[in-house]
Short mmCIF file of C-alpha atoms in Angstrom, two decimals:
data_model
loop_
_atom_site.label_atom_id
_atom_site.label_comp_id
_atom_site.label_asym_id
_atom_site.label_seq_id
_atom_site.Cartn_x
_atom_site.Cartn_y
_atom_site.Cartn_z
CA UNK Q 1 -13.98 3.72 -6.09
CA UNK Q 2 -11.73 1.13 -4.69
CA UNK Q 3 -9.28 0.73 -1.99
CA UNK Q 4 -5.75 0.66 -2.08
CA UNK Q 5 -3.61 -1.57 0.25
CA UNK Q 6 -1.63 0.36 2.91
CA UNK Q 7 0.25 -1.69 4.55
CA UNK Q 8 0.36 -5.45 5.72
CA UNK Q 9 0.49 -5.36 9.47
CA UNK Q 10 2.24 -7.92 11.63
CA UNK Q 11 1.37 -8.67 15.33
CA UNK Q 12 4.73 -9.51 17.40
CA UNK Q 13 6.20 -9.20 20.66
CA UNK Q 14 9.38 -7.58 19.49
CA UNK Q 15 8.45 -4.79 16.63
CA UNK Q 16 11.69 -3.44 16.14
CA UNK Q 17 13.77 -7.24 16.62
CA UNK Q 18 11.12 -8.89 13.98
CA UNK Q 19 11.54 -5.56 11.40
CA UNK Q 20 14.78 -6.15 11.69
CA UNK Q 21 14.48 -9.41 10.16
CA UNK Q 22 12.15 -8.71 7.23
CA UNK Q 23 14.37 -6.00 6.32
CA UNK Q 24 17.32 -7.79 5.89
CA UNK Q 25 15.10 -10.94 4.41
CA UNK Q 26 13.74 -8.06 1.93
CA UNK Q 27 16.37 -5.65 1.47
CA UNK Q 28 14.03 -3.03 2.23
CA UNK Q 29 15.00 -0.39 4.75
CA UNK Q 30 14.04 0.37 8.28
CA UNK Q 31 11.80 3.70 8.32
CA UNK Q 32 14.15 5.86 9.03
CA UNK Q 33 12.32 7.11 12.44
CA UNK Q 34 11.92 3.69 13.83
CA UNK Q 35 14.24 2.84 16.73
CA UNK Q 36 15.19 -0.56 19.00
CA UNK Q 37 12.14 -0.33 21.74
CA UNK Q 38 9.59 1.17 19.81
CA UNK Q 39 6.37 -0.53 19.67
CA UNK Q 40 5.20 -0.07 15.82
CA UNK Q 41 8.29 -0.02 13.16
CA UNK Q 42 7.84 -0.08 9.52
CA UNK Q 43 9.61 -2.12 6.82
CA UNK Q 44 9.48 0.37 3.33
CA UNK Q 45 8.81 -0.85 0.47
CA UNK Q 46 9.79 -0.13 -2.87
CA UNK Q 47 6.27 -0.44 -4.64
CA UNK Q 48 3.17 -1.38 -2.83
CA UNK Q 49 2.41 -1.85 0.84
CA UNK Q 50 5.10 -1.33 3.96
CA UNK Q 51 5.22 -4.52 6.30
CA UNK Q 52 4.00 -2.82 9.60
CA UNK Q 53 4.77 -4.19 12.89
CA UNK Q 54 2.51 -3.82 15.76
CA UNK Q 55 3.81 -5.09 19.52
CA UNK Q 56 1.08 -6.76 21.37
CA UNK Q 57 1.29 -8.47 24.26
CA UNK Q 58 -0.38 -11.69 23.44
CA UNK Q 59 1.45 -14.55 21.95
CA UNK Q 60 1.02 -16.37 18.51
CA UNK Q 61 -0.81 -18.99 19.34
CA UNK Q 62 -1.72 -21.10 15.77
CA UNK Q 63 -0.87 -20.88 11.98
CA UNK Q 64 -1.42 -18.09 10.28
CA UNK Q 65 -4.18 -17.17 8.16
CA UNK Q 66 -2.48 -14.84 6.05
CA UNK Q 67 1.16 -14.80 4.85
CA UNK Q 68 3.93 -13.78 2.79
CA UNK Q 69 5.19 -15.09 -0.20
CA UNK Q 70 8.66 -14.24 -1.34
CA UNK Q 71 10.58 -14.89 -4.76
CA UNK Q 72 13.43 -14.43 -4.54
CA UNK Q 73 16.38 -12.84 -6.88
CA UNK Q 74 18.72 -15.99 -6.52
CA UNK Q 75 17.11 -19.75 -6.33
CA UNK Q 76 14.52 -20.97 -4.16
CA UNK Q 77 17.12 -22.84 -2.02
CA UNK Q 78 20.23 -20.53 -1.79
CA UNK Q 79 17.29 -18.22 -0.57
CA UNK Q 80 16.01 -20.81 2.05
CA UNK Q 81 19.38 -21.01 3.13
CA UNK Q 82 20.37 -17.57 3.39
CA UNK Q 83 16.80 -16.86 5.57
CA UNK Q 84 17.95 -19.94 7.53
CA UNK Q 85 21.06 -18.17 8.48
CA UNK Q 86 19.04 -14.83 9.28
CA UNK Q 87 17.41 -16.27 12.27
CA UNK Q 88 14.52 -18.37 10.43
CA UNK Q 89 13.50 -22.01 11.19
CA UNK Q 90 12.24 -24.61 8.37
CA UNK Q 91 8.69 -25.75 8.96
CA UNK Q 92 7.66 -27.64 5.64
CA UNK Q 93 9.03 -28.70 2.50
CA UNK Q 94 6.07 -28.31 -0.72
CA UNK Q 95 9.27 -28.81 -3.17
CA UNK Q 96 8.81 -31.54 -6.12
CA UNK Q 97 11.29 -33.00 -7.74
CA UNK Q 98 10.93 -31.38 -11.17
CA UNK Q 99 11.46 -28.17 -8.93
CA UNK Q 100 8.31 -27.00 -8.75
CA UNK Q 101 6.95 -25.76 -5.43
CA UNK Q 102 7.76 -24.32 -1.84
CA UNK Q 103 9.58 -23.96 1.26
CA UNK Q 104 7.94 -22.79 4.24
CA UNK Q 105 9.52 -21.17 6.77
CA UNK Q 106 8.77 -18.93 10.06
CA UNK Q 107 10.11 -15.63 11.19
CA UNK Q 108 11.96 -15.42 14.35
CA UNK Q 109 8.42 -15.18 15.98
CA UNK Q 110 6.47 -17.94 14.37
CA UNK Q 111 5.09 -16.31 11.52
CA UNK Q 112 4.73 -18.93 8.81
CA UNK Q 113 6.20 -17.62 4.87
CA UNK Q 114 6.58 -19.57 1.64
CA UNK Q 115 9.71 -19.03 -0.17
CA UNK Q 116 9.02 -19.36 -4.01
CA UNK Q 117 11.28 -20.54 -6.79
CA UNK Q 118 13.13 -18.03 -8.41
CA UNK Q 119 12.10 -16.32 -11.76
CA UNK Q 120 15.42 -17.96 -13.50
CA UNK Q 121 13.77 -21.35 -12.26
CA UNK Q 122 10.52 -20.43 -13.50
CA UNK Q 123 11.90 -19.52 -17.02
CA UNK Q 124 13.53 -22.85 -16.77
CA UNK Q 125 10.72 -24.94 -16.12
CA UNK Q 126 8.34 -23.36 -18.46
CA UNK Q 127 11.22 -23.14 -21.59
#
């Protein structure tokens, strides 16, 4: 017997304003129930675990222990750029000059996330 991952839940002071934001970082929709106010809103996901977020009133406070990785369908940096442009801020740059590595960024509360290269940057690398 084993478990199987649920969901990933997120802590936040705005539920519905941080769902928001993963959905449109993810392309994954809203569930379809969850409205602006409510204190628990779901991003869906295609395969694997929704991104759940839970209001609480306590803020962030240090760096996460646990975050998201995303790879993304275009480039590592059109995709830092586009997150940029949703509302995310740039915390640390783990890119290499033979274009290996990360960007880290932070949701619109804090949350730290790296932002991968793409899998046509991959292929490149590794051909």
């Amino acid at each position: 017997m084993v478990s199987v991952v649920q969901n990933v839940a997120i802590d936040c002071a705005d539920a519905y304003g941080l769902a928001r934001f993963w959905s449109a970082a993810t392309g994954r929709p809203l569930h379809p129930e969850d409205r602006p106010g409510d204190r628990e809103t779901q991003v869906m996901s295609a395969e694997g675990p929704v991104l759940y977020f839970n209001q609480v009133p306590e803020p962030k406070t240090v760096k996460n222990r646990l975050h998201l990785c995303l790879r993304p369908e275009t480039t590592r940096d059109e995709e830092v750029e586009r997150l940029l442009g949703l509302g995310a801020t740039f915390v640390g740059d783990h890119r290499n000059p033979d274009g290996t590595g990360w960007a880290v960024l932070a949701d619109p509360e804090g949350n730290e996330f790296c932002v991968l290269r793409g899998e046509s940057e991959r292929t490149a690398t590794t051909s």
